[in-house]
PDB file of C-alpha atoms in Angstrom:
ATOM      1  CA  UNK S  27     -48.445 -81.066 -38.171  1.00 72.00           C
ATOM      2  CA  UNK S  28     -49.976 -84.726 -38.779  1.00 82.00           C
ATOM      3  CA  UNK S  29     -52.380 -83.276 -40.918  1.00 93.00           C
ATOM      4  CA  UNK S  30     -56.017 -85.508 -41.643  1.00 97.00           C
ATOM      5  CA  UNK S  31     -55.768 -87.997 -39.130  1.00 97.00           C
ATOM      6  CA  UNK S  32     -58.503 -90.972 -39.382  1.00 98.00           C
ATOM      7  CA  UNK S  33     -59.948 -93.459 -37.067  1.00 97.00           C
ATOM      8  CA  UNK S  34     -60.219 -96.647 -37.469  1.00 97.00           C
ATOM      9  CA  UNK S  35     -57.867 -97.661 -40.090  1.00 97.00           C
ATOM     10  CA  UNK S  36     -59.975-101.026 -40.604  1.00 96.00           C
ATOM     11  CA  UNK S  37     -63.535-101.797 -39.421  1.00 97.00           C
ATOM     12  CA  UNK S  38     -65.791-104.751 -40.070  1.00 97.00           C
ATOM     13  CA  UNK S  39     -69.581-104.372 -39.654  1.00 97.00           C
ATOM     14  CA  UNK S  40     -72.400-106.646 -39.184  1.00 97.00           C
ATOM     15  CA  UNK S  41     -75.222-105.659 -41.028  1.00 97.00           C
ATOM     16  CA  UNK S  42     -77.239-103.044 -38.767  1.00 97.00           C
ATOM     17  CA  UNK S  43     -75.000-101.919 -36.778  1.00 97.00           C
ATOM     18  CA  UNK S  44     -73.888 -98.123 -35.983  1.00 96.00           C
ATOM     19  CA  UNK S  45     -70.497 -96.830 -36.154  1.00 96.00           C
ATOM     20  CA  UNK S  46     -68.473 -93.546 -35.837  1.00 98.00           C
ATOM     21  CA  UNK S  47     -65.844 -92.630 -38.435  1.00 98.00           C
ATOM     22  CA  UNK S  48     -63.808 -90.135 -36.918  1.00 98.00           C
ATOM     23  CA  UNK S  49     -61.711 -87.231 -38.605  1.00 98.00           C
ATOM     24  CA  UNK S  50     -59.341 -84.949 -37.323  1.00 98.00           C
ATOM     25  CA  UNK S  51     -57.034 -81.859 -38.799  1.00 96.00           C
ATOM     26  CA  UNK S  52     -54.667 -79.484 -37.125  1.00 94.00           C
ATOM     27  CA  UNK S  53     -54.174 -77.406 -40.231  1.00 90.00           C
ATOM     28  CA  UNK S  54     -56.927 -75.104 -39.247  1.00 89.00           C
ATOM     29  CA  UNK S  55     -58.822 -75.740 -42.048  1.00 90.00           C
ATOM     30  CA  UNK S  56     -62.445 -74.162 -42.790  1.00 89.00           C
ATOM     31  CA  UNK S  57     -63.466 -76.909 -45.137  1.00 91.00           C
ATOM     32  CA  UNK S  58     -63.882 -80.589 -44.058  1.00 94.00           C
ATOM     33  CA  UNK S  59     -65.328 -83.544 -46.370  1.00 95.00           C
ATOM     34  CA  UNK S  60     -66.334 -87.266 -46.458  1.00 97.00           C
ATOM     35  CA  UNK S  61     -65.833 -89.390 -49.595  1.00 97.00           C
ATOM     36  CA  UNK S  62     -65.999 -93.117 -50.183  1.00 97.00           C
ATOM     37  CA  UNK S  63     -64.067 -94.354 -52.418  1.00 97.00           C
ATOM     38  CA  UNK S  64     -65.318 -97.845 -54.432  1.00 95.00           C
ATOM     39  CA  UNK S  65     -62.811 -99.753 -56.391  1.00 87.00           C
ATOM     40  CA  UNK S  66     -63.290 -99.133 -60.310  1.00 83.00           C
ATOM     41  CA  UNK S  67     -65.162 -95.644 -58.991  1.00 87.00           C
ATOM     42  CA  UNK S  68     -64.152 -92.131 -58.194  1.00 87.00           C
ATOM     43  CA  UNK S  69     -63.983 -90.578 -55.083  1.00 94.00           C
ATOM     44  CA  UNK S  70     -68.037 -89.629 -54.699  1.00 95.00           C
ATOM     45  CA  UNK S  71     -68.444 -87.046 -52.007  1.00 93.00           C
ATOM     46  CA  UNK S  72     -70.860 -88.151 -48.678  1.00 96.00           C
ATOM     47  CA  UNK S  73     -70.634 -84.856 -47.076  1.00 95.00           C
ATOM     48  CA  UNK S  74     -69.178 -81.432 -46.525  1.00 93.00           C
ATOM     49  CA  UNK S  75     -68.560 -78.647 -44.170  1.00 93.00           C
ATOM     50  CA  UNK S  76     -68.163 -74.966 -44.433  1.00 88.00           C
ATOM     51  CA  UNK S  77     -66.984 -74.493 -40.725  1.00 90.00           C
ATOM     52  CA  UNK S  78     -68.330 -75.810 -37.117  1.00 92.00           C
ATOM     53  CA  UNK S  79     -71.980 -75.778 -36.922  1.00 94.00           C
ATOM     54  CA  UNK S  80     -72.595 -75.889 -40.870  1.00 93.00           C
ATOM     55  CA  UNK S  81     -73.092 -79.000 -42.651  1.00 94.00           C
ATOM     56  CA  UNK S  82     -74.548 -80.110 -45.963  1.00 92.00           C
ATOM     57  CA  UNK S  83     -74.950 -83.223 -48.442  1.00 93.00           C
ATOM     58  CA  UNK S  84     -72.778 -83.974 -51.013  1.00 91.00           C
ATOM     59  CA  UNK S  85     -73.213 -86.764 -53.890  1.00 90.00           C
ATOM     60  CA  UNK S  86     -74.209 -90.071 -51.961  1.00 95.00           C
ATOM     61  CA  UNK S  87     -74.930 -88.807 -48.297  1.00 96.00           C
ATOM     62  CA  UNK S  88     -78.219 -91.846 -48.030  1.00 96.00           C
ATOM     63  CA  UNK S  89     -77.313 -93.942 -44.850  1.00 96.00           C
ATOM     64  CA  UNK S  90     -74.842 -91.493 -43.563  1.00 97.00           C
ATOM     65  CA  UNK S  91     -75.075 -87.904 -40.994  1.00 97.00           C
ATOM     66  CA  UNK S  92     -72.844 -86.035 -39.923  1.00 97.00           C
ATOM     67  CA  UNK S  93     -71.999 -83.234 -37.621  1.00 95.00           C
ATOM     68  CA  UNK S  94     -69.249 -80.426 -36.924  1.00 96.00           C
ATOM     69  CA  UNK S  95     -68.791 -78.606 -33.506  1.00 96.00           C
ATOM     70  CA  UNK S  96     -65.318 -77.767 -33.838  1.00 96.00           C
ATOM     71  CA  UNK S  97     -62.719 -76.724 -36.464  1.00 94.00           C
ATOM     72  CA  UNK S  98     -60.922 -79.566 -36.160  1.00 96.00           C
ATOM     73  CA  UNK S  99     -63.315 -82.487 -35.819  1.00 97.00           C
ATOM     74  CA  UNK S 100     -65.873 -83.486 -38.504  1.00 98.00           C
ATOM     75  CA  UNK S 101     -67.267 -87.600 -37.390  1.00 98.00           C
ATOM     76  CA  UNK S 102     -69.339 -89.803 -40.053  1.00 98.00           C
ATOM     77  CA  UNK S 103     -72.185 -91.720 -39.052  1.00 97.00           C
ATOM     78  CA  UNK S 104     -73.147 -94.892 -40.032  1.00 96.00           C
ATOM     79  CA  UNK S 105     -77.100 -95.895 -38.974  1.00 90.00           C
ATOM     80  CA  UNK S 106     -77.687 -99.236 -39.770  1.00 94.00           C
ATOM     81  CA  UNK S 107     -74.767-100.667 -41.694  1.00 96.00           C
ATOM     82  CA  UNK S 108     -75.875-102.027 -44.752  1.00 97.00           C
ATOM     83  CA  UNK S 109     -73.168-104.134 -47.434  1.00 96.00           C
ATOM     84  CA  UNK S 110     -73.235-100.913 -49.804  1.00 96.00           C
ATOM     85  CA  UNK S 111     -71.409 -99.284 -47.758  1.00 97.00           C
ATOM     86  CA  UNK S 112     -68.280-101.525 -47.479  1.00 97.00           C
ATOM     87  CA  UNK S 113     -66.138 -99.071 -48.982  1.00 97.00           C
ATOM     88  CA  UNK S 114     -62.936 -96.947 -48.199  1.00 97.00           C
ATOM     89  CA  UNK S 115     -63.886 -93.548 -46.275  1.00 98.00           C
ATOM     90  CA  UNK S 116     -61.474 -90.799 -46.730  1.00 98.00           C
ATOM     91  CA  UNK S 117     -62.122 -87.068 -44.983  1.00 98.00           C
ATOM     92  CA  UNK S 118     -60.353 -84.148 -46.672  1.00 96.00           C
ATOM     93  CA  UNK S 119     -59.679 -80.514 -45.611  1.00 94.00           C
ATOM     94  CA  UNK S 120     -59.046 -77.365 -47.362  1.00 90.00           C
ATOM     95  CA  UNK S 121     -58.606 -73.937 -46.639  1.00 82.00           C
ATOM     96  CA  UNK S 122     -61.677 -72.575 -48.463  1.00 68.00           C
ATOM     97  CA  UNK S 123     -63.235 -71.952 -51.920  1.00 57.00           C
ATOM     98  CA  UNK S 124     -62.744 -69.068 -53.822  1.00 55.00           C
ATOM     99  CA  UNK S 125     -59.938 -68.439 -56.545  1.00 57.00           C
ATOM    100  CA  UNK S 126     -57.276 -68.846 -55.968  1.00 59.00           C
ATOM    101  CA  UNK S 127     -58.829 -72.462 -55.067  1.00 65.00           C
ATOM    102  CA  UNK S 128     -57.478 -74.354 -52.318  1.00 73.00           C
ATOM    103  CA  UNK S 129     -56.588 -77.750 -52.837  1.00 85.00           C
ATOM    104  CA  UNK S 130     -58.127 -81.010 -50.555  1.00 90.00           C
ATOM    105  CA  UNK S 131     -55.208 -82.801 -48.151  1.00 93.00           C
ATOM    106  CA  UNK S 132     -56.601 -85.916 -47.544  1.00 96.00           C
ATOM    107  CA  UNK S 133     -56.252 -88.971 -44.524  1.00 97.00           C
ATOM    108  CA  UNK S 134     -55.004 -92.013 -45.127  1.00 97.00           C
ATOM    109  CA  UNK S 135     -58.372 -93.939 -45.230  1.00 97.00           C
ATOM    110  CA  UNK S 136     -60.709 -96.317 -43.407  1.00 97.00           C
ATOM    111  CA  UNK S 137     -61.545 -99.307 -45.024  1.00 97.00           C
ATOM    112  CA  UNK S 138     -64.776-100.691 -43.848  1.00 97.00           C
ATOM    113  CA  UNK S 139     -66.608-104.114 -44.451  1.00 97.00           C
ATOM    114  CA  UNK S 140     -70.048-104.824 -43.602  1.00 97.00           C
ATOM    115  CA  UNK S 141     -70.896-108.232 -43.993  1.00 96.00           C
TER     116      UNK S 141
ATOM    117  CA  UNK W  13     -74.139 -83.660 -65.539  1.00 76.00           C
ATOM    118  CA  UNK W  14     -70.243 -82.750 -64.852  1.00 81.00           C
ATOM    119  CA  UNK W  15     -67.933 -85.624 -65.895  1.00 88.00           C
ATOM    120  CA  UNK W  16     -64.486 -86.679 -65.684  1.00 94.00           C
ATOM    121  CA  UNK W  17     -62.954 -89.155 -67.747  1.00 96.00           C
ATOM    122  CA  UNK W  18     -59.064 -90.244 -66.930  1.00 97.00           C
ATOM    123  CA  UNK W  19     -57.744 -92.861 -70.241  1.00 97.00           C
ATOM    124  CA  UNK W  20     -56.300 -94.874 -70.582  1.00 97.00           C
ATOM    125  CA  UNK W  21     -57.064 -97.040 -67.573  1.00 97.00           C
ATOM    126  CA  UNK W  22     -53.366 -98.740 -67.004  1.00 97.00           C
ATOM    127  CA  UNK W  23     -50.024 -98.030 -67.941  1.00 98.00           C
ATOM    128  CA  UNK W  24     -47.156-100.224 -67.727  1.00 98.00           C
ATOM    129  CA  UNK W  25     -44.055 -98.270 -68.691  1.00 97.00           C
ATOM    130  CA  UNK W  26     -40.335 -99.163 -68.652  1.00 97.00           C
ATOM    131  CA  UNK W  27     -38.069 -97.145 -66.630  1.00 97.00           C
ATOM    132  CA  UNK W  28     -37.177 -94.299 -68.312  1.00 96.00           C
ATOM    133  CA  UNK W  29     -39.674 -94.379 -71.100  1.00 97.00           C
ATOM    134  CA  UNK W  30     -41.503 -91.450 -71.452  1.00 97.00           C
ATOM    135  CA  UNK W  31     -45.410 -91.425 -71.636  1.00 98.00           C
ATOM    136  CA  UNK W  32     -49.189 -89.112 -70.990  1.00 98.00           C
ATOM    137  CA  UNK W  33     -51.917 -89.749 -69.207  1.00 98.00           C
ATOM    138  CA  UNK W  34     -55.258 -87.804 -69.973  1.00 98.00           C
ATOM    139  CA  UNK W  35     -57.968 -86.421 -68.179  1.00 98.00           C
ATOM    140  CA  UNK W  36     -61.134 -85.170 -70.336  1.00 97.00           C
ATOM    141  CA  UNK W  37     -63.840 -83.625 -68.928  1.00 95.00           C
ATOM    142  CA  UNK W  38     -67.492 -81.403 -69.434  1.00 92.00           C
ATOM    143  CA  UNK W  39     -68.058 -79.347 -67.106  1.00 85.00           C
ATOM    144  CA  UNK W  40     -69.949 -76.190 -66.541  1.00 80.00           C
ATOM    145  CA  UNK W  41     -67.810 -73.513 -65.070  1.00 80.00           C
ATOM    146  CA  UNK W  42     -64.785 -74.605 -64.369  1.00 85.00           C
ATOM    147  CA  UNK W  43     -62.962 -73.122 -61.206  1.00 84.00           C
ATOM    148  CA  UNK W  44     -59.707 -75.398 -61.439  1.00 89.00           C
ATOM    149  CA  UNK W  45     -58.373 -78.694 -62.424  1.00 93.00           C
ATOM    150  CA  UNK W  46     -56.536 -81.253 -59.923  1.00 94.00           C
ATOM    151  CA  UNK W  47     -54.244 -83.843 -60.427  1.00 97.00           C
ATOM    152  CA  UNK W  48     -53.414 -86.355 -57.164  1.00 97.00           C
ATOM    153  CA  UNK W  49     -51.396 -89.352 -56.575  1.00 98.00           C
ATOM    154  CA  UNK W  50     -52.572 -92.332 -54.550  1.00 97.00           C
ATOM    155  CA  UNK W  51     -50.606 -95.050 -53.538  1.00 97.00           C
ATOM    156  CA  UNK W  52     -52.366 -98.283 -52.748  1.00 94.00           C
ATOM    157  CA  UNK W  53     -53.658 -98.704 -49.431  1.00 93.00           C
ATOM    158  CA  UNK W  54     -52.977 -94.531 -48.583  1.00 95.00           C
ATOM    159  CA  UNK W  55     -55.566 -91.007 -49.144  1.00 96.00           C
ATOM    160  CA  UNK W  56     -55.007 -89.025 -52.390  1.00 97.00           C
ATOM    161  CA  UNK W  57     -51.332 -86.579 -52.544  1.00 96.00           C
ATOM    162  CA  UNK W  58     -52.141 -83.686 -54.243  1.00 94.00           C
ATOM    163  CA  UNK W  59     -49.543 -82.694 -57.010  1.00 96.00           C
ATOM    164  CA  UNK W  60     -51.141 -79.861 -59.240  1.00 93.00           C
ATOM    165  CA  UNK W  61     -53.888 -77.370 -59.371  1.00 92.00           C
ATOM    166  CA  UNK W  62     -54.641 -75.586 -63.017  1.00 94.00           C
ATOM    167  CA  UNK W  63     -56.774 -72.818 -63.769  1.00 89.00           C
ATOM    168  CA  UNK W  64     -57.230 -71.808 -67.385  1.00 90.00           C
ATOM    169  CA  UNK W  65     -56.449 -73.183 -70.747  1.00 93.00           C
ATOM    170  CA  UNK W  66     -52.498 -72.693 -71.351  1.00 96.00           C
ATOM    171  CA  UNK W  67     -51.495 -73.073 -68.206  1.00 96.00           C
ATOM    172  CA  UNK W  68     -48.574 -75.853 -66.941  1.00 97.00           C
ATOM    173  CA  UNK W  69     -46.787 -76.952 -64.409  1.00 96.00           C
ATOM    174  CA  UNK W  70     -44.005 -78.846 -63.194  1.00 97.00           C
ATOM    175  CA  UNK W  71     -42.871 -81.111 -60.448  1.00 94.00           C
ATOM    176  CA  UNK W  72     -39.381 -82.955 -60.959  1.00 95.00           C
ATOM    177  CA  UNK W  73     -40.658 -85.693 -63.707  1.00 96.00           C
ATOM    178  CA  UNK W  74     -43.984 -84.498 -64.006  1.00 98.00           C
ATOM    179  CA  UNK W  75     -45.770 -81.920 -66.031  1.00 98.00           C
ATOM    180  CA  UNK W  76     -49.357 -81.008 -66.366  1.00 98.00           C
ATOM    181  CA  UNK W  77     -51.135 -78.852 -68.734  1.00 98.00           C
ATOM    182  CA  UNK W  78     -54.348 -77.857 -69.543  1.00 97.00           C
ATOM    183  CA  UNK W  79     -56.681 -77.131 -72.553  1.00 95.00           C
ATOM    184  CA  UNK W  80     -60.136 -76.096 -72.876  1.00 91.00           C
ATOM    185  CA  UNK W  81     -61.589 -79.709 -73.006  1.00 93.00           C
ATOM    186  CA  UNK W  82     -58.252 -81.991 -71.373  1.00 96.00           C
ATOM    187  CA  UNK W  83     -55.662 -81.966 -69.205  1.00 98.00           C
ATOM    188  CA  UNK W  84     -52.008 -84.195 -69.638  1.00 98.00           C
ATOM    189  CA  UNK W  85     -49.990 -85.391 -66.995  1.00 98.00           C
ATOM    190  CA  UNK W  86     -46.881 -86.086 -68.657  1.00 98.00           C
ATOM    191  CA  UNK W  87     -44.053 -88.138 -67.050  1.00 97.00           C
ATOM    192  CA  UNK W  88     -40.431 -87.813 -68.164  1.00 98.00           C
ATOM    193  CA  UNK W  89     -38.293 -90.521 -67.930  1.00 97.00           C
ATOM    194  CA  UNK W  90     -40.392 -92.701 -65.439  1.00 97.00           C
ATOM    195  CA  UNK W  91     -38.304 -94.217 -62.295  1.00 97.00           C
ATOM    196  CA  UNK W  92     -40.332 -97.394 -60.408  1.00 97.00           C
ATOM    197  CA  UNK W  93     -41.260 -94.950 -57.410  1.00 97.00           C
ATOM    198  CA  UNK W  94     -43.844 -93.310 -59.814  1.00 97.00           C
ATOM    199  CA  UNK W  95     -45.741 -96.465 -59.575  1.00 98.00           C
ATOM    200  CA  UNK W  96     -49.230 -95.361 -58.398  1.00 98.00           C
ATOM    201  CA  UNK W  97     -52.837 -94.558 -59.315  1.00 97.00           C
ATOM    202  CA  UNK W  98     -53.038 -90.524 -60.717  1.00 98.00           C
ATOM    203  CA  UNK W  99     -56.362 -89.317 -60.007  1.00 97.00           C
ATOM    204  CA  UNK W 100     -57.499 -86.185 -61.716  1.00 97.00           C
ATOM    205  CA  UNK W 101     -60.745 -83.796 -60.345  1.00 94.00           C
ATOM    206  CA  UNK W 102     -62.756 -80.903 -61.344  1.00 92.00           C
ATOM    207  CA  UNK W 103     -63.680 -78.283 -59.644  1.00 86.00           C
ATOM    208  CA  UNK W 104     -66.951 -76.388 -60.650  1.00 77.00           C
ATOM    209  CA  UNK W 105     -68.372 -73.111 -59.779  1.00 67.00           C
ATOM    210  CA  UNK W 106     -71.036 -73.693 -56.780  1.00 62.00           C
ATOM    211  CA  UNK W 107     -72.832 -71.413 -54.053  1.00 57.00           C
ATOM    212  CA  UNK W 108     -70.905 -72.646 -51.295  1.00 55.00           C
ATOM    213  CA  UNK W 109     -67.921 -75.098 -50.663  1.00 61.00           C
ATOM    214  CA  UNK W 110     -65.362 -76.560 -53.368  1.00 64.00           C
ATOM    215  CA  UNK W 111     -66.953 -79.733 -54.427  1.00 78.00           C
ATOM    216  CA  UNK W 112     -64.512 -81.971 -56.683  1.00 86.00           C
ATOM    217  CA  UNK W 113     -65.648 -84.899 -59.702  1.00 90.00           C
ATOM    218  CA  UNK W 114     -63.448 -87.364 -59.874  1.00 93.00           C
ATOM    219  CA  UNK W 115     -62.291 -89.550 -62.720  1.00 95.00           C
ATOM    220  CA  UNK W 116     -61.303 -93.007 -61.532  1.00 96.00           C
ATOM    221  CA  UNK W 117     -58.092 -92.790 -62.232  1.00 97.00           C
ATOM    222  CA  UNK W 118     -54.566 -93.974 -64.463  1.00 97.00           C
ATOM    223  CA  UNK W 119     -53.165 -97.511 -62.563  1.00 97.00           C
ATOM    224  CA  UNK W 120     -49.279 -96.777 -63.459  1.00 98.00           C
ATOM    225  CA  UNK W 121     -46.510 -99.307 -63.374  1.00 98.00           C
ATOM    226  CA  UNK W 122     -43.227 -98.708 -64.161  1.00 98.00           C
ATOM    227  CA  UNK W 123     -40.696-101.582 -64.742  1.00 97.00           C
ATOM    228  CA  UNK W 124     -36.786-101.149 -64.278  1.00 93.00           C
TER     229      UNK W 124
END
């Protein structure tokens, strides 16, 4: 299994332009999420998914959309890059909620720079 | 407001000398407690999940435990491939999926 699997590793941005983040897991996976992760910050959730067809906003989703049509996929959406959102992007997966929890495997990151 | 707070912010042990890092938090319903490794330039490794207050566990040099207010990672005789960031998350009853606050995490160095 590879796992989260995350495209582009690196991506710079002039300011208002689009891009796709894209996110893909073979685990089978229910859940699917989008942080950003700023240096000195925590991990502050964009968005998350409950299963294809089902999204919903997490902590900072402003400037961001998202879809899911599949299981496996689950893309980010930048409209109109702006320099806040230079960041690292990491998507997660789990299994689902409930107790026993399951925990979040996460891709490697994509470091973006708008400038 | 749920909130995670990871002290101290650095650590720069010596091989083999033994140390703690903390995790406080206030939450409001607390479904578990998380504890991940990041090495630079790579996405969080998840290492523990605990549930209640009591509860530990145990992988090689590390140990994690839990209380009603903190959790402790604590790290037995350090080696330098330890070096990383720890990262520590709460998980908090919600209607639907299993949203996680992050602390910002324990920079850790060890030094042969």
């Amino acid at each position: 299994n590879a796992g989260v699997t995350q495209t582009p590793k690196f991506r710079i941005l002039k300011i208002g332009q689009s891009m796709t983040l894209q996110c893909t897991q073979d685990m089978n996976h229910n859940y699917m999420y989008w942080y950003r992760q700023d240096p000195g910050m925590g991990l502050k959730l964009i968005y998350y998914s409950v299963g294809a067809g089902i999204t919903d906003k997490g902590e900072v989703p402003n400037g961001y959309n998202v879809s899911r049509s599949t299981t496996e996929d689950f893309p980010l959406r930048l409209e109109l890059a702006a320099p806040s959102q230079t960041s690292v992007y990491f998507c997660a997966s789990s299994y689902r909620t409930g107790r026993p929890t399951y925990e979040q495997y996460f891709g490697p990151g994509t470091r973006l720079t708008v400038t | 407001e749920d909130q995670v707070t990871q002290s101290p912010e650095a650590l720069r042990l010596q091989e083999g000398e033994s140390s703690s890092l903390n995790c406080s938090y206030t939450v409001s319903g607390l479904r578990g407690l998380f504890w991940y490794r990041q090495d630079p330039g790579k996405g969080p490794e998840f290492l523990f999940t605990l549930y209640s207050a009591g509860e530990e566990k145990e992988k090689e040099r590390l140990k994690a435990t839990l209380t009603k207010k903190e959790s402790f990672l604590h790290i037995t005789a350090p080696k330098p491939e330890d070096s990383a960031t720890y990262l520590c998350a709460v998980q908090v009853r919600t209607g639907t999926a299993s949203k996680l606050t992050f602390g910002t995490g324990t920079r850790l160095q060890v030094t042969l």
